[in-house]
CSV table of C-alpha atoms in Angstrom, one decimal:
chain,number,residue,atom,x,y,z
A,1,MET,CA,-39.9,4.3,3.5
A,2,ASP,CA,-42.4,7.1,4.1
A,3,ARG,CA,-40.8,10.0,2.2
A,4,ARG,CA,-42.8,12.6,4.1
A,5,ALA,CA,-40.9,11.7,7.2
A,6,SER,CA,-37.5,10.7,5.9
A,7,ARG,CA,-34.8,13.2,5.6
A,8,GLY,CA,-32.4,10.2,6.2
A,9,GLY,CA,-33.5,8.2,3.1
A,10,LYS,CA,-30.0,7.9,1.6
A,11,PHE,CA,-28.6,6.7,4.9
A,12,LEU,CA,-31.4,4.1,5.1
A,13,ARG,CA,-30.6,2.6,1.8
A,14,ARG,CA,-27.0,2.0,2.8
A,15,GLN,CA,-27.7,0.3,6.1
A,16,ARG,CA,-29.3,-3.0,7.2
A,17,PHE,CA,-30.9,-2.5,10.5
A,18,GLN,CA,-31.3,-5.1,13.3
A,19,GLY,CA,-34.6,-5.8,14.3
A,20,GLY,CA,-39.2,18.8,11.7
A,21,GLY,CA,-37.9,20.3,14.7
A,22,ARG,CA,-36.9,18.8,18.0
A,23,GLY,CA,-40.4,19.2,19.4
A,24,LEU,CA,-41.7,19.2,23.0
A,25,TYR,CA,-40.2,15.8,23.8
A,26,PHE,CA,-36.7,17.3,24.1
A,27,ARG,CA,-37.5,20.6,25.7
A,28,ASN,CA,-37.8,19.8,29.4
A,29,ALA,CA,-34.8,17.5,29.4
A,30,LEU,CA,-32.6,19.9,27.5
A,31,GLU,CA,-33.6,22.7,29.9
A,32,ARG,CA,-32.7,20.6,32.9
A,33,ARG,CA,-29.4,19.7,31.4
A,34,SER,CA,-28.6,23.4,30.7
A,35,HIS,CA,-29.1,24.3,34.4
A,36,ARG,CA,-26.4,21.9,35.7
A,37,PRO,CA,-24.0,23.5,38.3
A,38,ARG,CA,-21.1,25.2,36.7
A,39,HIS,CA,-17.4,25.7,37.7
A,40,ASN,CA,-15.5,28.6,36.2
A,41,GLY,CA,-18.3,29.2,33.8
A,42,GLN,CA,-18.3,25.6,32.5
A,43,PRO,CA,-20.8,22.8,33.2
A,44,GLN,CA,-19.4,20.4,35.8
A,45,LYS,CA,-18.7,16.9,34.3
A,46,SER,CA,-20.9,14.1,35.5
A,47,PRO,CA,-21.5,10.5,34.6
A,48,VAL,CA,-23.8,10.1,31.6
A,49,SER,CA,-27.3,9.7,33.0
A,50,VAL,CA,-30.1,7.6,31.6
A,51,GLU,CA,-31.9,10.8,30.7
A,52,SER,CA,-28.8,12.0,28.7
A,53,ARG,CA,-28.5,8.7,26.9
A,54,LYS,CA,-32.2,8.8,26.0
A,55,ILE,CA,-31.9,12.3,24.6
A,56,ARG,CA,-28.9,11.3,22.5
A,57,LEU,CA,-30.8,8.3,21.2
A,58,LEU,CA,-33.9,10.4,20.3
A,59,MET,CA,-31.6,12.9,18.4
A,60,ASP,CA,-30.0,10.0,16.6
A,61,LEU,CA,-33.4,8.6,15.6
A,62,ARG,CA,-34.6,11.9,14.3
A,63,ASN,CA,-31.5,12.4,12.3
A,64,ALA,CA,-31.9,8.9,10.8
A,65,GLY,CA,-35.5,9.6,9.6
A,66,VAL,CA,-37.8,9.1,12.6
A,67,THR,CA,-39.5,12.5,12.5
A,68,ASP,CA,-43.0,11.8,13.6
A,69,THR,CA,-43.3,13.7,16.9
A,70,ARG,CA,-45.9,11.3,18.3
A,71,VAL,CA,-43.7,8.4,17.7
A,72,LEU,CA,-40.7,10.1,19.2
A,73,ALA,CA,-42.7,11.2,22.3
A,74,ALA,CA,-43.9,7.6,22.7
A,75,ILE,CA,-40.3,6.3,22.6
A,76,GLU,CA,-39.2,9.0,25.1
A,77,ARG,CA,-42.0,8.0,27.5
A,78,THR,CA,-41.2,4.3,27.3
A,79,PRO,CA,-38.3,3.2,29.6
A,80,ARG,CA,-36.3,0.7,27.4
A,81,GLU,CA,-34.3,-0.3,30.5
A,82,THR,CA,-37.4,-1.9,31.8
A,83,PHE,CA,-37.5,-4.3,28.8
A,84,VAL,CA,-33.9,-5.5,28.7
A,85,GLU,CA,-32.2,-8.1,30.8
A,86,GLU,CA,-30.3,-6.7,33.8
A,87,THR,CA,-27.0,-7.6,32.2
A,88,PHE,CA,-27.7,-5.1,29.4
A,89,THR,CA,-29.3,-2.3,31.4
A,90,ASP,CA,-26.3,0.0,30.7
A,91,GLN,CA,-26.9,-0.6,26.9
A,92,ALA,CA,-30.6,0.1,27.0
A,93,TYR,CA,-30.3,3.4,25.1
A,94,ALA,CA,-27.7,2.2,22.6
A,95,ASN,CA,-29.1,2.0,19.1
A,96,GLN,CA,-28.7,-1.8,18.9
A,97,ALA,CA,-30.7,-5.0,19.2
A,98,LEU,CA,-30.2,-7.0,22.5
A,99,PRO,CA,-31.0,-10.6,23.4
A,100,ILE,CA,-34.0,-11.2,25.6
A,101,GLY,CA,-34.2,-15.0,25.9
A,102,CYS,CA,-35.8,-17.9,24.0
A,103,GLY,CA,-33.5,-17.0,21.1
A,104,GLN,CA,-35.3,-13.7,20.6
A,105,THR,CA,-34.2,-10.1,20.7
A,106,ILE,CA,-35.5,-6.6,21.5
A,107,SER,CA,-35.2,-4.7,18.2
A,108,GLN,CA,-32.9,-1.9,17.5
A,109,PRO,CA,-34.6,1.4,18.5
A,110,LEU,CA,-34.2,2.8,15.0
A,111,VAL,CA,-36.1,-0.1,13.5
A,112,VAL,CA,-38.8,0.3,16.2
A,113,GLY,CA,-39.1,4.0,15.4
A,114,LEU,CA,-39.2,3.6,11.6
A,115,MET,CA,-41.7,0.7,11.6
A,116,THR,CA,-43.9,2.5,14.1
A,117,GLN,CA,-43.8,5.6,12.0
A,118,ALA,CA,-44.6,3.6,8.8
A,119,LEU,CA,-47.7,2.1,10.6
A,120,GLU,CA,-49.3,5.6,10.8
A,121,VAL,CA,-51.1,4.8,14.1
A,122,SER,CA,-53.8,7.1,15.5
A,123,ASP,CA,-55.5,7.1,18.9
A,124,ARG,CA,-58.6,5.7,17.2
A,125,HIS,CA,-56.9,2.5,15.9
A,126,LYS,CA,-57.1,-1.1,17.0
A,127,VAL,CA,-53.7,-2.6,16.5
A,128,LEU,CA,-52.5,-6.2,16.2
A,129,GLU,CA,-48.9,-7.0,17.0
A,130,ILE,CA,-47.4,-10.3,16.1
A,131,GLY,CA,-44.4,-11.1,18.3
A,132,THR,CA,-44.7,-9.5,21.8
A,133,GLY,CA,-41.1,-10.4,22.7
A,134,SER,CA,-40.0,-8.1,25.6
A,135,GLY,CA,-43.0,-6.0,25.2
A,136,TYR,CA,-41.1,-2.8,24.3
A,137,GLN,CA,-42.7,-2.3,20.9
A,138,THR,CA,-46.1,-3.2,22.4
A,139,ALA,CA,-45.7,-0.4,25.0
A,140,ILE,CA,-44.9,2.2,22.4
A,141,LEU,CA,-47.9,1.1,20.3
A,142,ALA,CA,-50.1,1.3,23.5
A,143,LYS,CA,-49.2,5.0,23.9
A,144,LEU,CA,-50.3,5.7,20.3
A,145,ALA,CA,-53.3,3.5,19.7
A,146,ARG,CA,-56.8,2.9,21.2
A,147,ARG,CA,-56.1,-0.7,21.9
A,148,VAL,CA,-53.3,-3.2,21.2
A,149,TYR,CA,-53.7,-6.9,20.8
A,150,THR,CA,-50.4,-8.8,20.9
A,151,VAL,CA,-49.6,-12.4,20.2
A,152,GLU,CA,-46.5,-14.3,21.4
A,153,ARG,CA,-45.6,-17.9,20.9
A,154,HIS,CA,-43.3,-18.2,23.9
A,155,ARG,CA,-45.3,-18.3,27.1
A,156,ASP,CA,-42.4,-17.3,29.4
A,157,LEU,CA,-41.6,-14.2,27.3
A,158,LEU,CA,-45.3,-13.2,27.3
A,159,HIS,CA,-45.5,-13.6,31.1
A,160,GLU,CA,-42.5,-11.3,31.6
A,161,ALA,CA,-44.0,-8.8,29.2
A,162,GLU,CA,-47.3,-8.8,31.0
A,163,GLU,CA,-45.6,-8.0,34.3
A,164,ARG,CA,-43.9,-5.0,32.6
A,165,PHE,CA,-47.2,-3.8,31.2
A,166,LYS,CA,-48.7,-3.9,34.7
A,167,SER,CA,-45.8,-2.0,36.2
A,168,LEU,CA,-46.2,0.7,33.6
A,169,ASN,CA,-50.0,0.8,34.0
A,170,LEU,CA,-50.7,0.0,30.3
A,171,HIS,CA,-54.3,-1.0,30.5
A,172,ASN,CA,-55.1,-1.0,26.8
A,173,VAL,CA,-53.0,-4.1,25.9
A,174,THR,CA,-54.6,-7.5,25.5
A,175,THR,CA,-52.2,-10.5,25.2
A,176,MET,CA,-52.4,-14.1,23.9
A,177,VAL,CA,-50.1,-17.1,23.5
A,178,GLY,CA,-50.6,-18.2,20.0
A,179,ASP,CA,-49.3,-18.8,16.4
A,180,GLY,CA,-48.5,-15.4,14.9
A,181,TYR,CA,-49.1,-16.7,11.4
A,182,LYS,CA,-52.8,-17.1,12.3
A,183,GLY,CA,-53.1,-13.7,13.8
A,184,TRP,CA,-56.0,-13.3,16.3
A,185,ARG,CA,-59.1,-14.8,14.9
A,186,GLY,CA,-62.3,-13.5,16.4
A,187,GLN,CA,-60.9,-10.0,17.0
A,188,GLN,CA,-60.6,-8.8,13.4
A,189,PRO,CA,-60.7,-6.5,11.6
A,190,PHE,CA,-57.6,-4.6,12.8
A,191,ASP,CA,-56.9,-1.0,11.6
A,192,ARG,CA,-53.2,-1.7,11.8
A,193,ILE,CA,-51.0,-4.8,12.0
A,194,LEU,CA,-47.3,-4.9,13.0
A,195,VAL,CA,-45.2,-8.0,12.7
A,196,THR,CA,-41.9,-8.1,14.5
A,197,ALA,CA,-40.3,-11.3,12.9
A,198,ALA,CA,-39.5,-12.0,9.3
A,199,ALA,CA,-41.8,-14.1,7.2
A,200,ARG,CA,-40.9,-15.6,3.8
A,201,ILE,CA,-44.2,-14.2,2.4
A,202,VAL,CA,-47.0,-12.0,3.7
A,203,PRO,CA,-49.1,-14.4,5.8
A,204,PRO,CA,-52.6,-14.6,4.1
A,205,ASP,CA,-54.4,-14.9,7.4
A,206,LEU,CA,-53.0,-11.5,8.5
A,207,VAL,CA,-54.1,-9.8,5.3
A,208,GLY,CA,-57.5,-11.3,5.8
A,209,GLN,CA,-57.7,-9.7,9.3
A,210,LEU,CA,-56.7,-6.3,8.1
A,211,SER,CA,-59.4,-3.7,7.8
A,212,ASP,CA,-60.8,-3.1,4.3
A,213,GLU,CA,-61.1,0.6,5.1
A,214,GLY,CA,-57.5,1.8,4.7
A,215,GLY,CA,-55.9,-0.9,6.9
A,216,ILE,CA,-52.1,-0.9,7.0
A,217,MET,CA,-49.7,-3.7,7.9
A,218,VAL,CA,-45.9,-3.3,8.3
A,219,LEU,CA,-43.7,-6.4,8.4
A,220,PRO,CA,-40.2,-7.7,7.5
A,221,VAL,CA,-40.2,-10.3,4.7
A,222,GLY,CA,-37.5,-12.3,3.0
A,223,ASP,CA,-34.9,-15.0,3.7
A,224,VAL,CA,-35.4,-16.3,7.2
A,225,ALA,CA,-31.6,-16.6,7.6
A,226,GLY,CA,-31.7,-12.8,7.7
A,227,LEU,CA,-29.4,-12.2,4.7
A,228,ASN,CA,-32.0,-10.7,2.4
A,229,GLN,CA,-34.9,-9.1,4.3
A,230,GLU,CA,-36.7,-5.9,4.0
A,231,VAL,CA,-39.6,-4.1,5.7
A,232,ILE,CA,-42.6,-3.6,3.5
A,233,ARG,CA,-45.9,-1.8,4.1
A,234,VAL,CA,-49.2,-3.2,2.9
A,235,ARG,CA,-52.2,-0.9,2.4
A,236,LYS,CA,-55.6,-2.4,1.9
A,237,GLU,CA,-58.7,-0.8,0.4
A,238,GLY,CA,-61.7,-3.1,0.0
A,239,LYS,CA,-60.4,-6.4,-1.4
A,240,GLN,CA,-57.4,-4.7,-3.1
A,241,PHE,CA,-54.1,-4.2,-1.5
A,242,LYS,CA,-50.7,-2.8,-2.6
A,243,SER,CA,-47.3,-3.1,-1.0
A,244,GLU,CA,-44.3,-0.8,-0.9
A,245,ARG,CA,-40.7,-1.6,0.0
A,246,LEU,CA,-39.3,0.5,2.8
A,247,PHE,CA,-35.8,-0.5,4.1
A,248,PRO,CA,-33.5,-3.5,4.6
A,249,VAL,CA,-33.4,-5.2,8.0
A,250,ARG,CA,-32.4,-8.3,9.8
A,251,PHE,CA,-35.0,-10.0,12.0
A,252,VAL,CA,-35.4,-13.4,13.7
A,253,PRO,CA,-37.7,-15.6,11.6
A,254,LEU,CA,-41.5,-15.7,12.1
A,255,VAL,CA,-42.0,-19.4,13.1
A,256,GLN,CA,-45.3,-21.2,12.6
A,257,GLY,CA,-46.9,-23.2,15.5
A,258,LEU,CA,-46.0,-23.2,19.2
A,259,PRO,CA,-42.8,-24.3,20.8
A,260,GLY,CA,-42.6,-27.6,22.6
A,261,PRO,CA,-42.9,-27.7,26.5
A,262,SER,CA,-39.1,-27.5,26.9
A,263,ARG,CA,-38.9,-24.2,24.8
A,264,GLN,CA,-41.7,-22.2,26.4
């Protein structure tokens, strides 16, 4: 884990996650909440709003180690309810993974925050994402990077994600149906690569597509059954690279090839 941004390091070592100050991203919402109508000097009770759930989630993420203000702001500006199935809309801001179809999941918000933070994305970066899924992680990256290229092996999932990108006016996202193990040949090098499924080893093709000038890749590796996985960060300088272990997780496996017609 990035120690510069981890006040929650001890907590992270105890948990296996499923795939500074509060800052400006809380201020307006908290001010609105403080001006609710009062009765006998006390705020009137009302159902928990989407906004309140989002604020609570952001506070939980910060307390658990996501302290990069750009990452938190990107999460705040990305409506997670847009990326979950209608059945789970009321759980959109719960800190948990949710099913999205094709045997895949939308990752736990804490994992999204920690992995995005570890990627150290700037607005100059060209980013490759392996595993578009619902498109939630993609949308967050799109708010941080110059351009995001995202690869998904399930055509139906990618089509749904593309519709969400259009509805949110995310014009710096380029998509492709493909084998994530192979990355995106012809578009390399990438300043940053994020993988959202667990590989047994770091895919050599992805390392080869990472920029030699300080490129960073963040990905889960380990047992594809999900029993012994951890997120690692790979830094590349020239032809040399080094990796560091960050935190334990549980992700769906990174599968090579494309699914058959009946599993698109």
